Structures are given as C-alpha cells and as structure tokens.
Amino acid sequence: MKEAAMSFSGTIRGVIVFLLAADRPKTCNVSLSPRGKVEEGKPVTLTCRSDANPAAQYTFYKHNHSLTVGSGEVYPFHSVSSEDRANYFCKCENKYGNHTSSPLFLDILYAPKLPVVSVTPGEIMEGSLVTLTCLSNANPAASYRWYRENDNNPLSLRENLNLNNVNSSASGRYYCSAWNNLGKKTSTVNIDVKYAPRSLSVSIIPAGKTTKGSSVTLTCSCDANPAALYVWYKEGHESDKTSGQNFIIENIQQEHSGDYHCKVQNSLGYQNATISVIVVAGPSKLAVIGTMVFIFLIVIFLIVFFLLR
C-alpha cells in the first residue's frame, strides 16, 4: 500500500508540472527588417514572436484588417509600395488564449505621385481672382513649383498659384512640378479666360460705292470668348435677319442701299456695328455699245495707218 501511494503521488505531481507549463501566449512582439524607413521597391520582412506553450499561431494585421490567418512568424514584402505605408501588428494565439503586439509603423519613402491640379473658380471671367492648386502624394513631402508654358521662371514655389485680376492674356497652359530627393512628377492645366465681344469691326468688299447689278460681301469680325454669334439685318427691316460673319448680296439693286447692322453676342454680352451700302447706276447698254464701236474704229484706223506707211 505504501508503494502504491507513492506512485499515485508522483503521477499527481507530473500532472501539476504539466499544467503549470502550458499557458496562453505571455508575450507577443512584432519587428521589422530592415529597421527604419524603407525606399519604395525594396524588400521588407515583418517578424512576430511569442513565448507560448503550445507554440502560438500568428496573424498579421494592417491597421485593423488581417493579412494572414494562422501563418508562420514571418510576413515578407518582396517589393514595398507607398500603399504599404501603415501601422502593423500581430496576434499570437494558441488554444489557451491570445496576446496582441503593440503596433509598428512601416514608413515607406517614395517619389511624388502624379500631381492632381485644380482651378478655382471653374469658369474664369476677366477681372476675377484665379487660384491654381497642385497636390501630390510623396514621402518625404513634396516641394512645388508653378510655371507658365514656354517660361522657365517659376511663378510660385508653393502648391498654390494665385492670379489676380486676370485678362485674356492669362489664358494658356500652366505646369506644376512636385519633387523631393527621390524624383519629380509634372502635371499641366489649361486656363481659359472668358470675356464679352470686343474690337468689333465691319467692312465691305469691294470698298466704296457699289454698282448696280454687281455683288458685295459685308464682313463682321470681333474678339470674344466664348465665340460670338453674328446676326446681320438692314435698318428698318429687323425681321429679315441673316446669320454668319459674312453677308453676301448678289445682283444688288437700288433698293439694297442703306445701313446694315451687325450684332455680335455671346453669353457675356453683345456689341453692334453699322456699315452703309451705296448703290449707283452702271453705264447703259447703248453707252457700252458706243464705246466698243469707238474702240473698234480706232483699232482699224491704226492698222490702215501702219499699212500705208
């Protein structure tokens, strides 16, 4: 009986020792190799370790989203990108419980991404204040320069370029360069300044008085943005309108004499201009025939004169 008791006592002690050794993970740590900031495109390894019995399984997290479940203690990045820049942690777990590591920030260095440029306001009128904005994702943070097309002198060394009291000469293409010590990217934006019609002029071809029966072309032109619409009408006949820059009158008659008005208009305003058409009678048919006969007789006379000589 004494030996049996001793054997039973030893078995009890073995169970107690086993129960003390098995436990949930007491520690859980995540590490980064190489340490510190890493350039985009380089390999990186996350390692998670724990003191646990039985051995822990590991789950890696980016922010609060799991990357792997029940994986090994190593999570490799073969070529990191800017999207991998985040906080990472791991969870160590066995059948007795789990333990979560403190977060570790993976800092990725990368050249500026293609800048996003914007223009305020969306529709630009003469005299307004215009702000061009350039933003690029970069680490370290990007520096900025604004240029105008065909001009190498920077207009601004900040992400914003302010254009005060703009006029039509401000229209054109502008460039924004974002750069850091790892590279540079450039984006463009076009500025289109709107204005009402101006510099209106009218002309008539052929110039001067117009002979009855001939044809004339009235031309109207102006500077406008957006492009202007043209409408012609004769004074006193506003209901009879013709559209377009050119107004052609064929076989013109005396009743076509008078003032003609050209109205140019866009969404920002309009202007009017006037030109006079004067129709005069041409030579009569009898006068034309007489002139031709006279010229014919002169030619005959010259021919006879040279033959007699």
Short mmCIF file of C-alpha atoms in Angstrom, two decimals:
data_model
loop_
_atom_site.label_atom_id
_atom_site.label_comp_id
_atom_site.label_asym_id
_atom_site.label_seq_id
_atom_site.Cartn_x
_atom_site.Cartn_y
_atom_site.Cartn_z
CA MET A 1 0.00 0.00 0.00
CA LYS A 2 2.84 2.35 0.71
CA GLU A 3 4.38 1.85 -2.75
CA ALA A 4 1.04 2.45 -4.46
CA ALA A 5 0.57 5.66 -2.61
CA MET A 6 3.97 6.86 -3.60
CA SER A 7 3.30 6.04 -7.26
CA PHE A 8 0.00 7.91 -7.16
CA SER A 9 1.67 10.89 -5.58
CA GLY A 10 4.28 11.03 -8.34
CA THR A 11 1.61 10.97 -11.01
CA ILE A 12 -0.18 13.87 -9.37
CA ARG A 13 3.00 15.90 -9.27
CA GLY A 14 3.60 15.23 -13.03
CA VAL A 15 0.14 16.50 -13.90
CA ILE A 16 0.69 19.61 -11.84
CA VAL A 17 4.01 20.30 -13.57
CA PHE A 18 2.38 19.87 -17.00
CA LEU A 19 -0.46 22.22 -16.14
CA LEU A 20 1.93 24.91 -14.97
CA ALA A 21 3.98 24.75 -18.23
CA ALA A 22 1.00 25.04 -20.64
CA ASP A 23 -0.41 28.57 -20.95
CA ARG A 24 -1.65 31.20 -23.36
CA PRO A 25 1.00 33.47 -25.01
CA LYS A 26 2.52 35.72 -22.38
CA THR A 27 4.35 37.96 -24.87
CA CYS A 28 3.76 38.98 -28.49
CA ASN A 29 6.16 41.27 -30.36
CA VAL A 30 6.42 42.37 -33.99
CA SER A 31 9.68 43.58 -35.56
CA LEU A 32 10.78 45.00 -38.90
CA SER A 33 13.80 44.11 -41.03
CA PRO A 34 15.47 46.27 -42.16
CA ARG A 35 14.65 48.76 -39.43
CA GLY A 36 13.73 52.39 -40.04
CA LYS A 37 12.45 54.00 -43.23
CA VAL A 38 12.46 51.92 -46.42
CA GLU A 39 12.52 53.13 -50.01
CA GLU A 40 9.72 52.06 -52.32
CA GLY A 41 10.57 48.88 -54.24
CA LYS A 42 12.81 47.42 -51.52
CA PRO A 43 12.09 44.11 -49.70
CA VAL A 44 10.88 44.20 -46.10
CA THR A 45 10.12 41.44 -43.58
CA LEU A 46 7.75 41.57 -40.61
CA THR A 47 8.51 39.05 -37.85
CA CYS A 48 6.25 38.13 -34.93
CA ARG A 49 7.50 36.21 -31.86
CA SER A 50 5.83 34.95 -28.75
CA ASP A 51 6.51 32.98 -25.55
CA ALA A 52 3.79 30.33 -25.56
CA ASN A 53 3.25 26.64 -24.86
CA PRO A 54 1.95 25.12 -27.00
CA ALA A 55 3.54 27.24 -29.77
CA ALA A 56 1.44 30.13 -30.98
CA GLN A 57 -0.03 30.73 -34.39
CA TYR A 58 0.36 34.23 -35.82
CA THR A 59 -1.97 36.58 -37.63
CA PHE A 60 -0.61 39.82 -39.12
CA TYR A 61 -2.76 42.95 -39.38
CA LYS A 62 -2.52 46.14 -41.41
CA HIS A 63 -4.43 48.74 -39.45
CA ASN A 64 -7.36 46.54 -38.34
CA HIS A 65 -7.51 44.29 -41.41
CA SER A 66 -5.96 40.86 -41.24
CA LEU A 67 -3.33 39.93 -43.82
CA THR A 68 -2.91 36.24 -42.95
CA VAL A 69 -4.53 33.84 -40.53
CA GLY A 70 -2.60 31.04 -38.78
CA SER A 71 0.59 31.82 -40.72
CA GLY A 72 4.19 31.45 -39.68
CA GLU A 73 6.03 34.05 -37.69
CA VAL A 74 7.32 35.87 -40.81
CA TYR A 75 5.36 38.05 -43.27
CA PRO A 76 7.52 39.13 -46.27
CA PHE A 77 7.10 42.14 -48.59
CA HIS A 78 9.09 41.42 -51.74
CA SER A 79 8.74 44.98 -53.05
CA VAL A 80 7.05 47.57 -50.85
CA SER A 81 4.97 50.39 -52.34
CA SER A 82 3.52 53.60 -50.97
CA GLU A 83 0.25 51.73 -50.27
CA ASP A 84 2.12 49.57 -47.72
CA ARG A 85 2.89 52.60 -45.54
CA ALA A 86 0.81 51.84 -42.43
CA ASN A 87 0.72 50.53 -38.87
CA TYR A 88 1.15 46.75 -38.49
CA PHE A 89 0.68 44.43 -35.53
CA CYS A 90 0.30 40.72 -34.97
CA LYS A 91 -1.83 38.45 -32.79
CA CYS A 92 -0.22 35.43 -31.13
CA GLU A 93 -2.72 32.69 -30.31
CA ASN A 94 -2.90 29.12 -29.02
CA LYS A 95 -5.72 27.05 -27.60
CA TYR A 96 -5.36 28.67 -24.18
CA GLY A 97 -5.70 32.28 -25.34
CA ASN A 98 -4.10 35.08 -27.34
CA HIS A 99 -1.95 38.16 -26.99
CA THR A 100 -1.69 41.15 -29.35
CA SER A 101 1.51 43.08 -30.07
CA SER A 102 1.92 46.82 -29.99
CA PRO A 103 1.63 48.46 -33.45
CA LEU A 104 4.73 49.06 -35.55
CA PHE A 105 4.75 51.76 -38.25
CA LEU A 106 6.23 50.79 -41.61
CA ASP A 107 7.45 54.06 -43.14
CA ILE A 108 7.92 53.92 -46.94
CA LEU A 109 9.90 56.62 -48.75
CA TYR A 110 8.73 57.34 -52.31
CA ALA A 111 8.93 59.93 -55.07
CA PRO A 112 5.93 62.22 -55.74
CA LYS A 113 2.97 60.65 -57.47
CA LEU A 114 1.45 62.45 -60.46
CA PRO A 115 0.17 65.77 -59.07
CA VAL A 116 -3.55 66.50 -59.06
CA VAL A 117 -4.20 70.08 -60.19
CA SER A 118 -7.39 72.10 -59.80
CA VAL A 119 -8.62 75.55 -60.81
CA THR A 120 -10.89 77.84 -58.79
CA PRO A 121 -13.33 79.14 -59.96
CA GLY A 122 -14.39 76.61 -62.57
CA GLU A 123 -15.41 79.28 -65.12
CA ILE A 124 -12.94 82.16 -65.30
CA MET A 125 -14.12 85.67 -66.18
CA GLU A 126 -11.95 88.68 -66.90
CA GLY A 127 -11.07 90.54 -63.72
CA SER A 128 -11.52 87.58 -61.39
CA LEU A 129 -9.08 86.00 -58.92
CA VAL A 130 -7.93 82.56 -60.04
CA THR A 131 -6.24 80.02 -57.77
CA LEU A 132 -4.37 77.03 -59.18
CA THR A 133 -3.73 74.24 -56.68
CA CYS A 134 -1.26 71.36 -57.02
CA LEU A 135 -1.21 68.35 -54.67
CA SER A 136 0.98 65.27 -54.81
CA ASN A 137 1.33 62.26 -52.53
CA ALA A 138 5.01 61.91 -51.56
CA ASN A 139 7.28 60.87 -48.69
CA PRO A 140 9.16 62.97 -47.78
CA ALA A 141 6.60 65.69 -48.54
CA ALA A 142 6.92 67.23 -51.99
CA SER A 143 8.07 70.74 -52.84
CA TYR A 144 6.22 72.57 -55.61
CA ARG A 145 6.95 74.94 -58.49
CA TRP A 146 4.48 76.55 -60.90
CA TYR A 147 5.48 77.58 -64.43
CA ARG A 148 3.78 79.00 -67.46
CA GLU A 149 4.25 77.36 -70.85
CA ASN A 150 7.46 78.47 -72.61
CA ASP A 151 8.66 80.32 -69.50
CA ASN A 152 11.35 78.79 -67.29
CA ASN A 153 10.93 81.35 -64.49
CA PRO A 154 8.80 79.90 -61.66
CA LEU A 155 5.61 81.79 -60.86
CA SER A 156 5.22 80.22 -57.42
CA LEU A 157 7.25 77.98 -55.07
CA ARG A 158 4.17 76.75 -53.23
CA GLU A 159 1.33 74.36 -54.01
CA ASN A 160 -0.94 77.37 -54.80
CA LEU A 161 -0.59 79.91 -57.60
CA ASN A 162 -2.82 83.00 -57.37
CA LEU A 163 -3.58 85.04 -60.50
CA ASN A 164 -5.14 88.40 -59.67
CA ASN A 165 -7.43 90.41 -61.95
CA VAL A 166 -6.90 88.09 -64.93
CA ASN A 167 -7.46 89.15 -68.53
CA SER A 168 -7.37 87.31 -71.83
CA SER A 169 -3.56 87.33 -71.84
CA ALA A 170 -3.62 84.98 -68.83
CA SER A 171 -5.14 82.23 -70.97
CA GLY A 172 -2.79 79.35 -71.68
CA ARG A 173 -1.15 76.25 -70.25
CA TYR A 174 0.44 76.12 -66.79
CA TYR A 175 2.72 73.46 -65.30
CA CYS A 176 3.08 72.22 -61.73
CA SER A 177 6.18 70.23 -60.72
CA ALA A 178 6.19 68.24 -57.48
CA TRP A 179 9.59 66.95 -56.35
CA ASN A 180 11.59 65.51 -53.48
CA ASN A 181 15.01 63.87 -53.26
CA LEU A 182 13.61 60.66 -54.81
CA GLY A 183 12.12 62.08 -58.01
CA LYS A 184 9.81 64.54 -59.75
CA LYS A 185 6.43 64.49 -61.48
CA THR A 186 4.73 67.24 -63.52
CA SER A 187 1.07 67.93 -64.36
CA THR A 188 -0.49 70.58 -66.60
CA VAL A 189 -3.66 72.63 -66.53
CA ASN A 190 -5.20 74.99 -69.08
CA ILE A 191 -6.59 78.42 -68.19
CA ASP A 192 -9.35 79.78 -70.42
CA VAL A 193 -10.42 83.35 -69.60
CA LYS A 194 -13.93 84.27 -70.81
CA TYR A 195 -14.92 87.77 -71.99
CA ALA A 196 -17.68 89.59 -73.87
CA PRO A 197 -17.31 90.60 -77.56
CA ARG A 198 -14.91 93.49 -78.23
CA SER A 199 -12.83 95.04 -81.03
CA LEU A 200 -15.83 94.85 -83.36
CA SER A 201 -15.25 95.87 -87.00
CA VAL A 202 -17.24 95.75 -90.25
CA SER A 203 -16.11 96.06 -93.87
CA ILE A 204 -17.46 95.88 -97.43
CA ILE A 205 -15.85 94.25 -100.47
CA PRO A 206 -15.41 95.84 -102.92
CA ALA A 207 -14.95 99.03 -100.93
CA GLY A 208 -16.70 102.29 -101.81
CA LYS A 209 -19.82 102.71 -103.91
CA THR A 210 -21.40 99.61 -105.37
CA THR A 211 -22.50 99.40 -108.98
CA LYS A 212 -26.00 98.21 -109.64
CA GLY A 213 -26.11 94.55 -110.72
CA SER A 214 -22.83 93.62 -109.07
CA SER A 215 -22.36 91.68 -105.79
CA VAL A 216 -20.91 92.78 -102.46
CA THR A 217 -19.79 91.00 -99.29
CA LEU A 218 -20.31 92.55 -95.88
CA THR A 219 -17.93 91.15 -93.23
CA CYS A 220 -18.19 91.44 -89.45
CA SER A 221 -15.49 90.34 -87.00
CA CYS A 222 -14.75 90.64 -83.28
CA ASP A 223 -12.71 89.19 -80.44
CA ALA A 224 -14.78 87.12 -77.97
CA ASN A 225 -14.58 84.08 -75.70
CA PRO A 226 -16.71 82.04 -75.99
CA ALA A 227 -17.02 82.66 -79.72
CA ALA A 228 -19.69 85.14 -80.67
CA LEU A 229 -22.77 84.62 -82.83
CA TYR A 230 -23.25 87.07 -85.74
CA VAL A 231 -26.57 88.45 -86.99
CA TRP A 232 -27.00 90.89 -89.93
CA TYR A 233 -30.07 92.97 -90.67
CA LYS A 234 -30.88 96.09 -92.69
CA GLU A 235 -32.08 99.17 -90.88
CA GLY A 236 -35.86 99.26 -90.98
CA HIS A 237 -36.00 95.55 -91.81
CA GLU A 238 -35.16 93.98 -88.44
CA SER A 239 -37.35 90.95 -89.19
CA ASP A 240 -35.13 89.98 -92.17
CA LYS A 241 -32.02 88.64 -90.47
CA THR A 242 -29.03 86.71 -91.76
CA SER A 243 -26.61 84.78 -89.54
CA GLY A 244 -22.87 84.47 -90.00
CA GLN A 245 -19.83 86.68 -90.24
CA ASN A 246 -20.35 87.31 -93.97
CA PHE A 247 -23.45 88.71 -95.62
CA ILE A 248 -23.39 88.43 -99.44
CA ILE A 249 -25.74 90.48 -101.63
CA GLU A 250 -25.79 89.35 -105.27
CA ASN A 251 -27.19 91.31 -108.22
CA ILE A 252 -27.51 94.33 -105.99
CA GLN A 253 -30.22 96.86 -106.83
CA GLN A 254 -31.03 100.38 -105.80
CA GLU A 255 -33.39 99.20 -103.05
CA HIS A 256 -30.44 97.49 -101.35
CA SER A 257 -28.94 100.88 -100.49
CA GLY A 258 -28.97 101.71 -96.77
CA ASP A 259 -27.38 100.98 -93.41
CA TYR A 260 -26.68 97.40 -92.40
CA HIS A 261 -26.20 96.42 -88.76
CA CYS A 262 -24.08 93.57 -87.42
CA LYS A 263 -24.87 92.34 -83.90
CA VAL A 264 -22.35 90.06 -82.17
CA GLN A 265 -23.27 88.28 -78.96
CA ASN A 266 -22.08 85.58 -76.55
CA SER A 267 -23.20 84.59 -73.04
CA LEU A 268 -21.32 87.54 -71.50
CA GLY A 269 -22.55 90.45 -73.64
CA TYR A 270 -23.04 91.91 -77.10
CA GLN A 271 -21.98 94.75 -79.44
CA ASN A 272 -23.39 96.38 -82.59
CA ALA A 273 -21.72 97.94 -85.63
CA THR A 274 -23.12 99.64 -88.75
CA ILE A 275 -21.94 99.94 -92.36
CA SER A 276 -23.56 101.82 -95.28
CA VAL A 277 -24.15 100.36 -98.72
CA ILE A 278 -24.46 102.90 -101.56
CA VAL A 279 -25.69 101.57 -104.92
CA VAL A 280 -25.04 103.65 -108.07
CA ALA A 281 -26.29 103.07 -111.61
CA GLY A 282 -23.86 101.43 -114.00
CA PRO A 283 -23.30 102.51 -117.66
CA SER A 284 -26.25 101.94 -120.05
CA LYS A 285 -26.11 99.27 -122.76
CA LEU A 286 -26.12 101.94 -125.51
CA ALA A 287 -23.12 103.64 -123.93
CA VAL A 288 -21.31 100.35 -123.71
CA ILE A 289 -22.02 99.56 -127.40
CA GLY A 290 -20.88 103.04 -128.46
CA THR A 291 -17.67 102.67 -126.54
CA MET A 292 -16.96 99.32 -128.15
CA VAL A 293 -17.61 100.71 -131.67
CA PHE A 294 -15.33 103.65 -130.96
CA ILE A 295 -12.52 101.37 -129.81
CA PHE A 296 -13.05 99.15 -132.90
CA LEU A 297 -12.72 102.15 -135.25
CA ILE A 298 -9.55 103.30 -133.54
CA VAL A 299 -8.02 99.85 -134.00
CA ILE A 300 -8.97 99.81 -137.74
CA PHE A 301 -7.51 103.27 -138.19
CA LEU A 302 -4.21 102.25 -136.62
CA ILE A 303 -3.98 99.14 -138.78
CA VAL A 304 -4.57 101.14 -142.02
CA PHE A 305 -2.11 103.80 -140.90
CA PHE A 306 0.71 101.29 -140.42
CA LEU A 307 -0.08 99.51 -143.69
CA LEU A 308 0.13 102.79 -145.67
CA ARG A 309 3.49 103.58 -144.12
#
